CSV table of C-alpha atoms in Angstrom, one decimal:
chain,number,residue,atom,x,y,z
A,1363,MET,CA,183.9,69.2,-45.1
A,1364,THR,CA,182.4,66.7,-42.8
A,1365,THR,CA,182.8,62.9,-43.0
A,1366,VAL,CA,179.3,62.5,-44.3
A,1367,GLU,CA,179.9,64.9,-47.1
A,1368,GLN,CA,183.2,63.2,-48.0
A,1369,SER,CA,181.5,59.8,-48.2
A,1370,ASN,CA,178.8,61.2,-50.4
A,1371,ALA,CA,181.3,62.8,-52.7
A,1372,ALA,CA,183.4,59.6,-53.1
A,1373,PRO,CA,182.5,57.7,-56.4
A,1374,SER,CA,180.9,54.3,-55.9
A,1375,THR,CA,182.4,51.3,-57.8
A,1376,ALA,CA,180.1,48.6,-56.5
A,1377,GLU,CA,177.0,49.3,-58.8
A,1378,PRO,CA,178.5,49.1,-62.3
A,1379,ARG,CA,179.8,45.5,-61.7
A,1380,PRO,CA,176.4,43.8,-61.8
A,1381,GLN,CA,175.4,45.8,-64.8
A,1382,ARG,CA,178.6,44.9,-66.6
A,1383,MET,CA,178.1,41.2,-65.7
A,1384,ARG,CA,174.6,41.2,-67.1
A,1385,THR,CA,175.8,42.7,-70.3
A,1386,ILE,CA,178.5,40.1,-70.7
A,1387,VAL,CA,176.0,37.3,-69.9
A,1388,GLY,CA,173.6,38.7,-72.5
A,1389,TRP,CA,176.2,38.8,-75.3
A,1390,VAL,CA,177.3,35.2,-74.4
A,1391,ILE,CA,173.7,34.1,-74.8
A,1392,VAL,CA,173.4,36.0,-78.1
A,1393,ILE,CA,176.6,34.4,-79.5
A,1394,ALA,CA,175.5,30.9,-78.3
A,1395,LEU,CA,172.1,31.4,-80.1
A,1396,VAL,CA,173.8,32.5,-83.3
A,1397,LEU,CA,176.1,29.5,-83.2
A,1398,LEU,CA,173.2,27.2,-82.6
A,1399,VAL,CA,171.2,28.6,-85.5
A,1400,ALA,CA,174.2,28.3,-87.7
A,1401,PHE,CA,174.7,24.7,-86.7
A,1402,VAL,CA,171.1,23.8,-87.4
A,1403,ALA,CA,171.1,25.6,-90.8
A,1404,ILE,CA,174.2,23.7,-91.8
A,1405,ARG,CA,172.7,20.4,-90.8
A,1406,VAL,CA,169.5,21.1,-92.6
A,1407,SER,CA,171.2,22.2,-95.8
A,1408,ALA,CA,173.5,19.2,-95.8
A,1409,SER,CA,170.8,16.6,-95.3
A,1410,SER,CA,168.9,15.1,-98.2
A,1411,PRO,CA,165.3,14.0,-98.2
A,1412,SER,CA,165.1,10.2,-97.8
A,1413,ASN,CA,162.6,7.7,-96.5
A,1414,ARG,CA,165.3,5.1,-96.0
A,1415,ASP,CA,163.9,4.2,-92.5
A,1416,ALA,CA,160.3,3.7,-93.8
A,1417,LEU,CA,159.6,-0.1,-93.4
A,1418,ASP,CA,163.3,-0.8,-92.8
A,1419,PRO,CA,163.3,-4.4,-91.5
A,1420,GLU,CA,166.0,-3.5,-89.0
A,1421,ALA,CA,164.5,-0.2,-87.7
A,1422,ARG,CA,162.9,-0.2,-84.2
A,1423,ASP,CA,161.1,3.2,-84.5
A,1424,ASP,CA,157.4,3.6,-85.4
A,1425,ALA,CA,158.1,3.8,-89.1
A,1426,GLY,CA,160.3,0.7,-89.2
A,1427,ALA,CA,159.3,-2.9,-90.0
A,1428,LEU,CA,161.3,-4.9,-87.4
A,1429,ALA,CA,158.1,-6.3,-85.9
A,1430,LEU,CA,157.0,-7.7,-89.3
A,1431,ALA,CA,160.4,-9.3,-89.8
A,1432,GLU,CA,160.3,-10.9,-86.4
A,1433,ILE,CA,156.7,-12.2,-87.0
A,1434,LEU,CA,157.8,-13.8,-90.2
A,1435,ARG,CA,160.7,-15.5,-88.5
A,1436,ASP,CA,158.4,-16.8,-85.7
A,1437,GLN,CA,156.3,-18.4,-88.5
A,1438,GLY,CA,159.3,-20.3,-89.8
A,1439,VAL,CA,160.1,-18.0,-92.7
A,1440,GLU,CA,163.8,-17.3,-93.3
A,1441,VAL,CA,164.2,-13.5,-93.6
A,1442,SER,CA,167.5,-12.3,-95.3
A,1443,ILE,CA,168.0,-8.6,-95.3
A,1444,PHE,CA,170.2,-7.0,-98.0
A,1445,ARG,CA,171.3,-3.5,-98.8
A,1446,SER,CA,173.1,-4.4,-101.9
A,1447,ARG,CA,171.0,-5.4,-104.9
A,1448,ALA,CA,173.8,-7.6,-106.3
A,1449,ASP,CA,173.9,-9.6,-103.1
A,1450,ALA,CA,170.1,-9.8,-103.0
A,1451,ARG,CA,169.9,-10.9,-106.6
A,1452,ALA,CA,172.4,-13.7,-105.9
A,1453,ALA,CA,170.3,-14.9,-103.0
A,1454,LEU,CA,167.1,-15.4,-105.1
A,1455,ASP,CA,165.8,-18.8,-105.9
A,1456,ASP,CA,162.5,-20.5,-106.6
A,1457,ASP,CA,161.7,-20.7,-102.9
A,1458,ALA,CA,162.2,-17.0,-102.2
A,1459,THR,CA,160.0,-13.9,-102.2
A,1460,LEU,CA,161.7,-10.7,-103.1
A,1461,VAL,CA,160.4,-7.8,-100.9
A,1462,MET,CA,161.2,-4.1,-101.2
A,1463,THR,CA,159.7,-0.7,-100.8
A,1464,ASN,CA,159.5,1.7,-103.7
A,1465,PRO,CA,162.9,1.3,-105.5
A,1466,TYR,CA,163.2,5.0,-106.2
A,1467,THR,CA,167.1,4.7,-106.4
A,1468,LEU,CA,167.1,2.4,-109.4
A,1469,THR,CA,166.6,3.1,-113.1
A,1470,ASP,CA,164.0,1.3,-115.1
A,1471,ASP,CA,166.6,-1.0,-116.7
A,1472,GLY,CA,168.2,-1.6,-113.3
A,1473,LEU,CA,164.9,-2.5,-111.7
A,1474,ALA,CA,164.0,-4.9,-114.6
A,1475,GLU,CA,167.4,-6.6,-114.4
A,1476,PHE,CA,167.1,-6.9,-110.6
A,1477,ILE,CA,163.7,-8.5,-110.3
A,1478,ASP,CA,164.0,-10.6,-113.5
A,1479,PRO,CA,165.2,-13.8,-111.7
A,1480,ALA,CA,162.5,-13.5,-108.9
A,1481,GLY,CA,159.4,-15.6,-109.4
A,1482,ARG,CA,157.5,-13.6,-106.8
A,1483,VAL,CA,158.1,-9.9,-106.0
A,1484,VAL,CA,156.1,-7.8,-103.4
A,1485,PHE,CA,156.5,-4.0,-103.4
A,1486,LEU,CA,155.5,-2.7,-100.0
A,1487,SER,CA,155.1,0.8,-101.4
A,1488,ALA,CA,154.9,2.3,-104.9
A,1489,GLY,CA,155.1,5.5,-106.7
A,1490,SER,CA,153.3,6.5,-109.9
A,1491,HIS,CA,156.4,5.8,-111.9
A,1492,LEU,CA,156.7,2.3,-110.6
A,1493,LEU,CA,153.1,1.6,-111.4
A,1494,ASN,CA,153.7,2.7,-115.0
A,1495,VAL,CA,156.9,0.6,-115.2
A,1496,LEU,CA,155.2,-2.5,-114.0
A,1497,ASP,CA,152.1,-1.8,-116.1
A,1498,ILE,CA,150.0,-3.0,-113.2
A,1499,GLY,CA,147.6,-0.1,-112.6
A,1500,ASP,CA,147.3,3.5,-111.7
A,1501,ASN,CA,146.3,5.6,-108.6
A,1502,ALA,CA,142.6,5.7,-107.7
A,1503,PRO,CA,140.4,7.3,-105.1
A,1504,GLY,CA,139.4,5.2,-102.1
A,1505,THR,CA,137.5,5.1,-98.9
A,1506,SER,CA,138.5,5.5,-95.2
A,1507,GLU,CA,136.2,2.7,-94.2
A,1508,PRO,CA,137.5,-0.8,-93.4
A,1509,VAL,CA,137.6,-3.0,-96.4
A,1510,SER,CA,137.9,-6.8,-96.9
A,1511,ALA,CA,139.5,-8.9,-99.6
A,1512,GLU,CA,136.5,-9.3,-101.9
A,1513,CYS,CA,138.7,-11.2,-104.5
A,1514,SER,CA,139.5,-14.7,-105.5
A,1515,ILE,CA,143.1,-14.8,-104.1
A,1516,PRO,CA,142.9,-17.7,-101.6
A,1517,GLN,CA,145.6,-16.5,-99.2
A,1518,PHE,CA,143.6,-13.3,-98.4
A,1519,ALA,CA,140.4,-15.2,-97.3
A,1520,GLU,CA,141.3,-15.1,-93.6
A,1521,VAL,CA,142.8,-11.7,-93.5
A,1522,GLY,CA,139.7,-9.8,-92.3
A,1523,THR,CA,139.5,-6.0,-92.8
A,1524,ILE,CA,142.1,-3.3,-93.1
A,1525,ARG,CA,142.1,0.5,-93.3
A,1526,PRO,CA,144.4,1.3,-96.3
A,1527,ASP,CA,145.7,4.8,-97.0
A,1528,ARG,CA,146.0,4.4,-100.7
A,1529,PHE,CA,144.1,2.7,-103.5
A,1530,PHE,CA,145.0,1.7,-107.1
A,1531,SER,CA,142.9,1.0,-110.2
A,1532,PRO,CA,144.1,-2.3,-111.7
A,1533,ALA,CA,145.2,-2.8,-115.3
A,1534,ASP,CA,143.4,-5.4,-117.5
A,1535,GLY,CA,144.0,-8.9,-116.2
A,1536,VAL,CA,145.3,-7.7,-112.8
A,1537,ASP,CA,143.5,-9.0,-109.7
A,1538,ALA,CA,142.4,-6.2,-107.2
A,1539,CYS,CA,141.8,-7.0,-103.6
A,1540,PHE,CA,140.7,-5.0,-100.5
A,1541,GLY,CA,138.7,-2.2,-102.1
A,1542,ASP,CA,135.6,-1.4,-104.1
A,1543,VAL,CA,134.7,-0.6,-107.7
A,1544,ASP,CA,136.7,2.6,-107.7
A,1545,GLY,CA,140.0,1.1,-106.5
A,1546,ALA,CA,141.8,-1.5,-104.4
A,1547,ALA,CA,144.6,-1.5,-101.9
A,1548,VAL,CA,146.4,-4.6,-103.2
A,1549,LEU,CA,147.2,-5.4,-106.8
A,1550,VAL,CA,148.3,-9.0,-107.8
A,1551,ASP,CA,149.7,-9.4,-111.3
A,1552,GLU,CA,149.8,-13.1,-112.4
A,1553,ARG,CA,149.5,-12.4,-116.2
A,1554,GLY,CA,152.8,-14.0,-116.9
A,1555,ASP,CA,154.9,-16.8,-115.3
A,1556,ASP,CA,155.9,-14.5,-112.4
A,1557,GLU,CA,153.8,-12.9,-109.7
A,1558,ARG,CA,154.1,-9.1,-109.0
A,1559,VAL,CA,152.3,-7.6,-106.0
A,1560,VAL,CA,151.9,-3.9,-105.1
A,1561,VAL,CA,150.5,-2.6,-101.8
A,1562,GLU,CA,150.9,0.7,-100.0
A,1563,GLY,CA,152.0,-0.6,-96.7
A,1564,THR,CA,154.1,2.3,-95.4
A,1565,ARG,CA,151.5,2.7,-92.6
A,1566,LEU,CA,149.9,-0.7,-92.6
A,1567,PHE,CA,153.1,-2.7,-91.9
A,1568,SER,CA,155.0,-0.3,-89.7
A,1569,ASN,CA,155.9,-1.1,-86.1
A,1570,ALA,CA,153.3,1.4,-84.9
A,1571,TYR,CA,150.3,0.0,-86.8
A,1572,LEU,CA,151.0,-3.6,-87.5
A,1573,ALA,CA,148.8,-4.9,-84.7
A,1574,GLU,CA,145.7,-3.0,-85.9
A,1575,ASN,CA,142.8,-4.6,-87.7
A,1576,GLY,CA,144.1,-7.3,-90.1
A,1577,ASN,CA,147.4,-5.6,-91.0
A,1578,ALA,CA,149.6,-8.5,-89.6
A,1579,ALA,CA,147.4,-11.1,-91.3
A,1580,LEU,CA,147.7,-9.3,-94.6
A,1581,ALA,CA,151.5,-9.1,-94.2
A,1582,LEU,CA,151.8,-12.8,-93.5
A,1583,ALA,CA,149.5,-13.5,-96.5
A,1584,LEU,CA,151.8,-11.5,-98.7
A,1585,LEU,CA,155.2,-12.4,-97.4
A,1586,GLY,CA,154.7,-15.9,-95.9
A,1587,GLN,CA,153.9,-17.8,-99.1
A,1588,THR,CA,157.5,-19.0,-99.5
A,1589,ASP,CA,160.1,-20.5,-97.2
A,1590,ARG,CA,162.5,-17.6,-97.7
A,1591,VAL,CA,162.1,-13.8,-97.9
A,1592,VAL,CA,164.9,-11.8,-99.6
A,1593,TRP,CA,164.3,-8.2,-98.2
A,1594,TYR,CA,166.1,-5.6,-100.2
A,1595,VAL,CA,166.4,-2.1,-98.7
A,1596,PRO,CA,166.9,0.6,-101.5
A,1597,SER,CA,169.2,3.4,-100.8
A,1598,PHE,CA,171.3,6.0,-102.7
A,1599,ALA,CA,174.4,4.2,-101.6
A,1600,ASP,CA,173.3,1.3,-103.9
A,1601,THR,CA,171.9,3.3,-106.8
A,1602,ASP,CA,172.6,2.8,-110.5
A,1603,ILE,CA,171.7,6.3,-111.4
A,1604,GLU,CA,174.9,7.8,-112.9
A,1605,SER,CA,176.0,11.4,-112.7
A,1606,GLU,CA,173.1,12.3,-110.4
A,1607,SER,CA,172.9,13.0,-106.7
A,1608,PRO,CA,169.9,13.6,-104.5
A,1609,ASP,CA,168.9,17.2,-104.4
A,1610,THR,CA,169.4,18.9,-101.0
A,1611,LEU,CA,168.2,22.1,-99.6
A,1612,GLY,CA,171.7,23.6,-100.0
A,1613,SER,CA,171.9,22.6,-103.7
A,1614,LEU,CA,168.5,24.0,-104.6
A,1615,THR,CA,169.2,27.4,-103.1
A,1616,PRO,CA,171.7,30.1,-104.2
A,1617,PRO,CA,174.9,30.1,-102.1
A,1618,TRP,CA,174.2,33.6,-100.7
A,1619,VAL,CA,170.8,32.6,-99.1
A,1620,THR,CA,172.2,30.8,-96.0
A,1621,PRO,CA,174.6,33.7,-95.0
A,1622,VAL,CA,171.8,36.2,-95.4
A,1623,ILE,CA,169.4,34.2,-93.3
A,1624,LEU,CA,172.0,33.8,-90.6
A,1625,LEU,CA,172.9,37.5,-90.7
A,1626,LEU,CA,169.2,38.4,-90.4
A,1627,LEU,CA,168.7,36.1,-87.5
A,1628,ALA,CA,171.7,37.4,-85.7
A,1629,ALA,CA,170.6,41.0,-86.3
A,1630,GLY,CA,167.1,40.2,-85.1
A,1631,ILE,CA,168.4,38.6,-81.9
A,1632,ALA,CA,170.8,41.5,-81.2
A,1633,THR,CA,168.0,44.0,-81.8
A,1634,ALA,CA,165.7,42.1,-79.4
A,1635,VAL,CA,168.3,42.1,-76.7
A,1636,TRP,CA,169.2,45.8,-77.3
A,1637,ARG,CA,165.6,47.0,-77.3
A,1638,GLY,CA,164.5,44.6,-74.5
A,1639,GLN,CA,166.9,46.2,-72.0
A,1640,ARG,CA,165.0,49.5,-72.5
A,1641,PHE,CA,161.8,48.2,-71.0
A,1642,GLY,CA,161.1,48.0,-67.3
A,1643,PRO,CA,159.3,45.2,-65.5
A,1644,LEU,CA,155.8,44.2,-66.5
A,1645,VAL,CA,153.0,46.1,-64.8
A,1646,ALA,CA,149.7,44.4,-64.2
A,1647,GLU,CA,146.7,46.5,-65.1
A,1648,THR,CA,143.0,45.7,-64.8
A,1649,LEU,CA,141.1,45.4,-68.0
A,1650,PRO,CA,138.6,48.3,-68.7
A,1651,VAL,CA,135.8,45.8,-69.5
A,1652,THR,CA,135.0,42.4,-67.9
A,1653,VAL,CA,133.3,39.9,-70.1
A,1654,ARG,CA,131.4,37.3,-68.2
A,1655,ALA,CA,131.9,33.7,-69.1
A,1656,SER,CA,128.1,33.2,-69.4
A,1657,GLU,CA,128.0,35.9,-72.1
A,1658,THR,CA,130.7,34.1,-74.1
A,1659,MET,CA,128.8,30.8,-73.8
A,1660,HIS,CA,125.5,32.3,-74.9
A,1661,GLY,CA,127.2,34.0,-77.8
A,1662,ARG,CA,128.8,30.8,-79.1
A,1663,ALA,CA,125.4,29.0,-78.6
A,1664,ARG,CA,123.6,31.6,-80.7
A,1665,LEU,CA,126.2,31.2,-83.5
A,1666,THR,CA,125.9,27.4,-83.4
A,1667,ALA,CA,122.1,27.7,-83.5
A,1668,GLN,CA,122.2,30.1,-86.5
A,1669,ALA,CA,124.5,27.7,-88.4
A,1670,ALA,CA,122.2,24.8,-87.6
A,1671,ASP,CA,125.3,22.8,-86.8
A,1672,ALA,CA,123.9,20.1,-84.6
A,1673,ALA,CA,126.9,17.8,-85.0
A,1674,HIS,CA,129.3,20.5,-83.8
A,1675,ALA,CA,127.1,21.3,-80.8
A,1676,GLY,CA,126.8,17.6,-80.0
A,1677,GLN,CA,130.5,17.2,-80.0
A,1678,ALA,CA,130.9,20.2,-77.7
A,1679,LEU,CA,128.4,18.7,-75.3
A,1680,ARG,CA,130.2,15.4,-75.4
A,1681,ASP,CA,133.6,17.0,-74.8
A,1682,GLY,CA,132.4,18.8,-71.8
A,1683,ALA,CA,130.5,15.8,-70.3
A,1684,GLN,CA,133.6,13.6,-70.9
A,1685,ARG,CA,135.9,16.0,-69.0
A,1686,ARG,CA,133.5,16.3,-66.1
A,1687,LEU,CA,132.9,12.5,-65.9
A,1688,ALA,CA,136.6,11.9,-66.0
A,1689,ARG,CA,137.1,14.2,-63.1
A,1690,ARG,CA,134.3,12.6,-61.1
A,1691,LEU,CA,135.5,9.1,-61.8
A,1692,GLY,CA,139.1,9.9,-60.8
A,1693,LEU,CA,140.6,9.8,-64.3
A,1694,ALA,CA,142.9,12.1,-66.1
A,1695,VAL,CA,141.3,15.3,-67.5
A,1696,HIS,CA,142.2,14.2,-71.1
A,1697,ALA,CA,141.1,10.6,-70.7
A,1698,GLY,CA,139.6,9.2,-73.9
A,1699,ALA,CA,136.0,8.1,-74.4
A,1700,ASP,CA,137.0,4.4,-74.0
A,1701,GLU,CA,138.5,5.0,-70.6
A,1702,VAL,CA,135.5,7.1,-69.4
A,1703,ALA,CA,133.1,4.5,-70.7
A,1704,ASP,CA,134.9,1.7,-68.9
A,1705,ALA,CA,135.1,3.5,-65.6
A,1706,ALA,CA,131.4,4.6,-65.7
A,1707,SER,CA,130.3,1.1,-66.7
A,1708,ASP,CA,132.1,-0.4,-63.7
A,1709,ARG,CA,130.6,2.3,-61.4
A,1710,LEU,CA,127.0,2.1,-62.6
A,1711,ARG,CA,126.9,-1.5,-63.8
A,1712,ILE,CA,125.8,-0.4,-67.2
A,1713,PRO,CA,126.9,-2.3,-70.4
A,1714,ARG,CA,130.0,-0.7,-71.8
A,1715,GLY,CA,128.6,-0.6,-75.3
A,1716,THR,CA,125.8,1.6,-74.3
A,1717,LEU,CA,128.1,4.2,-72.8
A,1718,GLN,CA,130.6,3.9,-75.7
A,1719,ALA,CA,127.8,4.7,-78.2
A,1720,LEU,CA,126.7,7.7,-76.0
A,1721,LEU,CA,130.2,9.1,-75.7
A,1722,ALA,CA,131.7,8.3,-79.1
A,1723,GLY,CA,128.9,7.2,-81.4
A,1724,PRO,CA,127.4,9.0,-84.4
A,1725,LEU,CA,126.9,12.7,-83.9
A,1726,PRO,CA,123.3,14.1,-84.0
A,1727,ALA,CA,122.0,15.2,-87.4
A,1728,ASP,CA,119.2,17.5,-86.2
A,1729,ASP,CA,117.9,19.5,-83.2
A,1730,ALA,CA,115.7,16.6,-81.9
A,1731,ALA,CA,118.7,14.3,-81.8
A,1732,LEU,CA,120.8,17.0,-80.2
A,1733,VAL,CA,118.3,17.5,-77.4
A,1734,GLU,CA,118.1,13.7,-76.8
A,1735,LEU,CA,121.9,13.5,-76.7
A,1736,ALA,CA,122.0,16.4,-74.1
A,1737,ARG,CA,119.3,14.7,-72.0
A,1738,ARG,CA,121.1,11.4,-71.9
A,1739,LEU,CA,124.5,13.0,-71.1
A,1740,ASP,CA,122.9,14.9,-68.3
A,1741,GLU,CA,121.3,11.7,-66.9
A,1742,LEU,CA,124.7,10.0,-67.1
A,1743,GLU,CA,126.4,12.8,-65.2
A,1744,ILE,CA,123.7,12.8,-62.5
A,1745,ALA,CA,124.0,9.1,-62.1
A,1746,VAL,CA,127.8,9.2,-61.8
A,1747,GLU,CA,127.6,12.1,-59.3
A,1748,ALA,CA,125.1,10.3,-57.2
A,1749,SER,CA,127.1,7.1,-57.2
A,1750,THR,CA,130.2,9.1,-56.2
A,1751,GLY,CA,128.3,10.7,-53.3
A,1752,SER,CA,127.0,7.4,-52.1
A,1753,ARG,CA,130.4,5.9,-52.0
A,1754,LYS,CA,131.7,8.8,-50.0
A,1755,GLY,CA,128.8,8.3,-47.5
A,1756,GLU,CA,129.6,4.6,-47.2
A,1757,GLN,CA,133.2,5.5,-46.4
């Protein structure tokens, strides 16, 4: 036997090692994924639904109300934050306004006892049960348009307009502000010696939206009427509901559900890894039919024409023109209508309001308006392209 034949007959031990290493790495990844899924499932099942951070005066995130608390302090209002209703009740006096979100952690008797010494109470959010307990009104439909005070409460006269997310219908004798005949965003109850105010301010007074419209002015009108604000933050740690605990995902499901879900996930991952190793590398193949982009465009145009949807077609024209204008003006592809209008106004010396109305104004209602919109957009693009070419020539 020659040397070549001996070398060919000798078994090779170099090739199985990479394969064995890939198998080990694959199982390590599978185990890590299973542990990660188990950890996430345990955390989800152990967590309880809570909106504790909504309008929390010490929270800095978008849903918090730290900005509102700081504005009140800048206006000379003393803001005291309490997470214990006993401490908050002890801090109340005639010169203080009691402020809280929906006290969902208190019973009806506990709420009545808590707010009894307060001459003025402002609820920054409310549920249907709270409306019934206060006998102040009920839920009502509303509008998405900006609304002004339209009531006789003097502190709301300089607020301006707001865009509330929720409306209430007032009870008899309750003043309703910021709404219409169907409902109002703010209810003010002065039927007795005390004043009770309800507003859905979860979005209006949050850090993310406080600077919009008249939101900050409305907050100051509601909370800045006294020298002190006693801000109580409800929580399940300070509840008077006995023998009850907040429902969690784990308590609402049978005990066998979580292990079965984890087992199914582990089996699915293992099957994917096992079957995935049987396939080879991807092979690029040409499609049997090539559909031209123009055919797709004409097809969509015919569907839009059959539906007589001028508004949808107008929006499509605007989107395309806005992207092309942004590229020609040196802006980001996803630049908004305001940015494109500003840049085009500076370039063409055209009033910004005209371009804003063209790019973000009302959509066309019929074919004639659609044709007019297309013509004006085309003229704007030609003007911008011409100005861009002239600038390049000057350079």
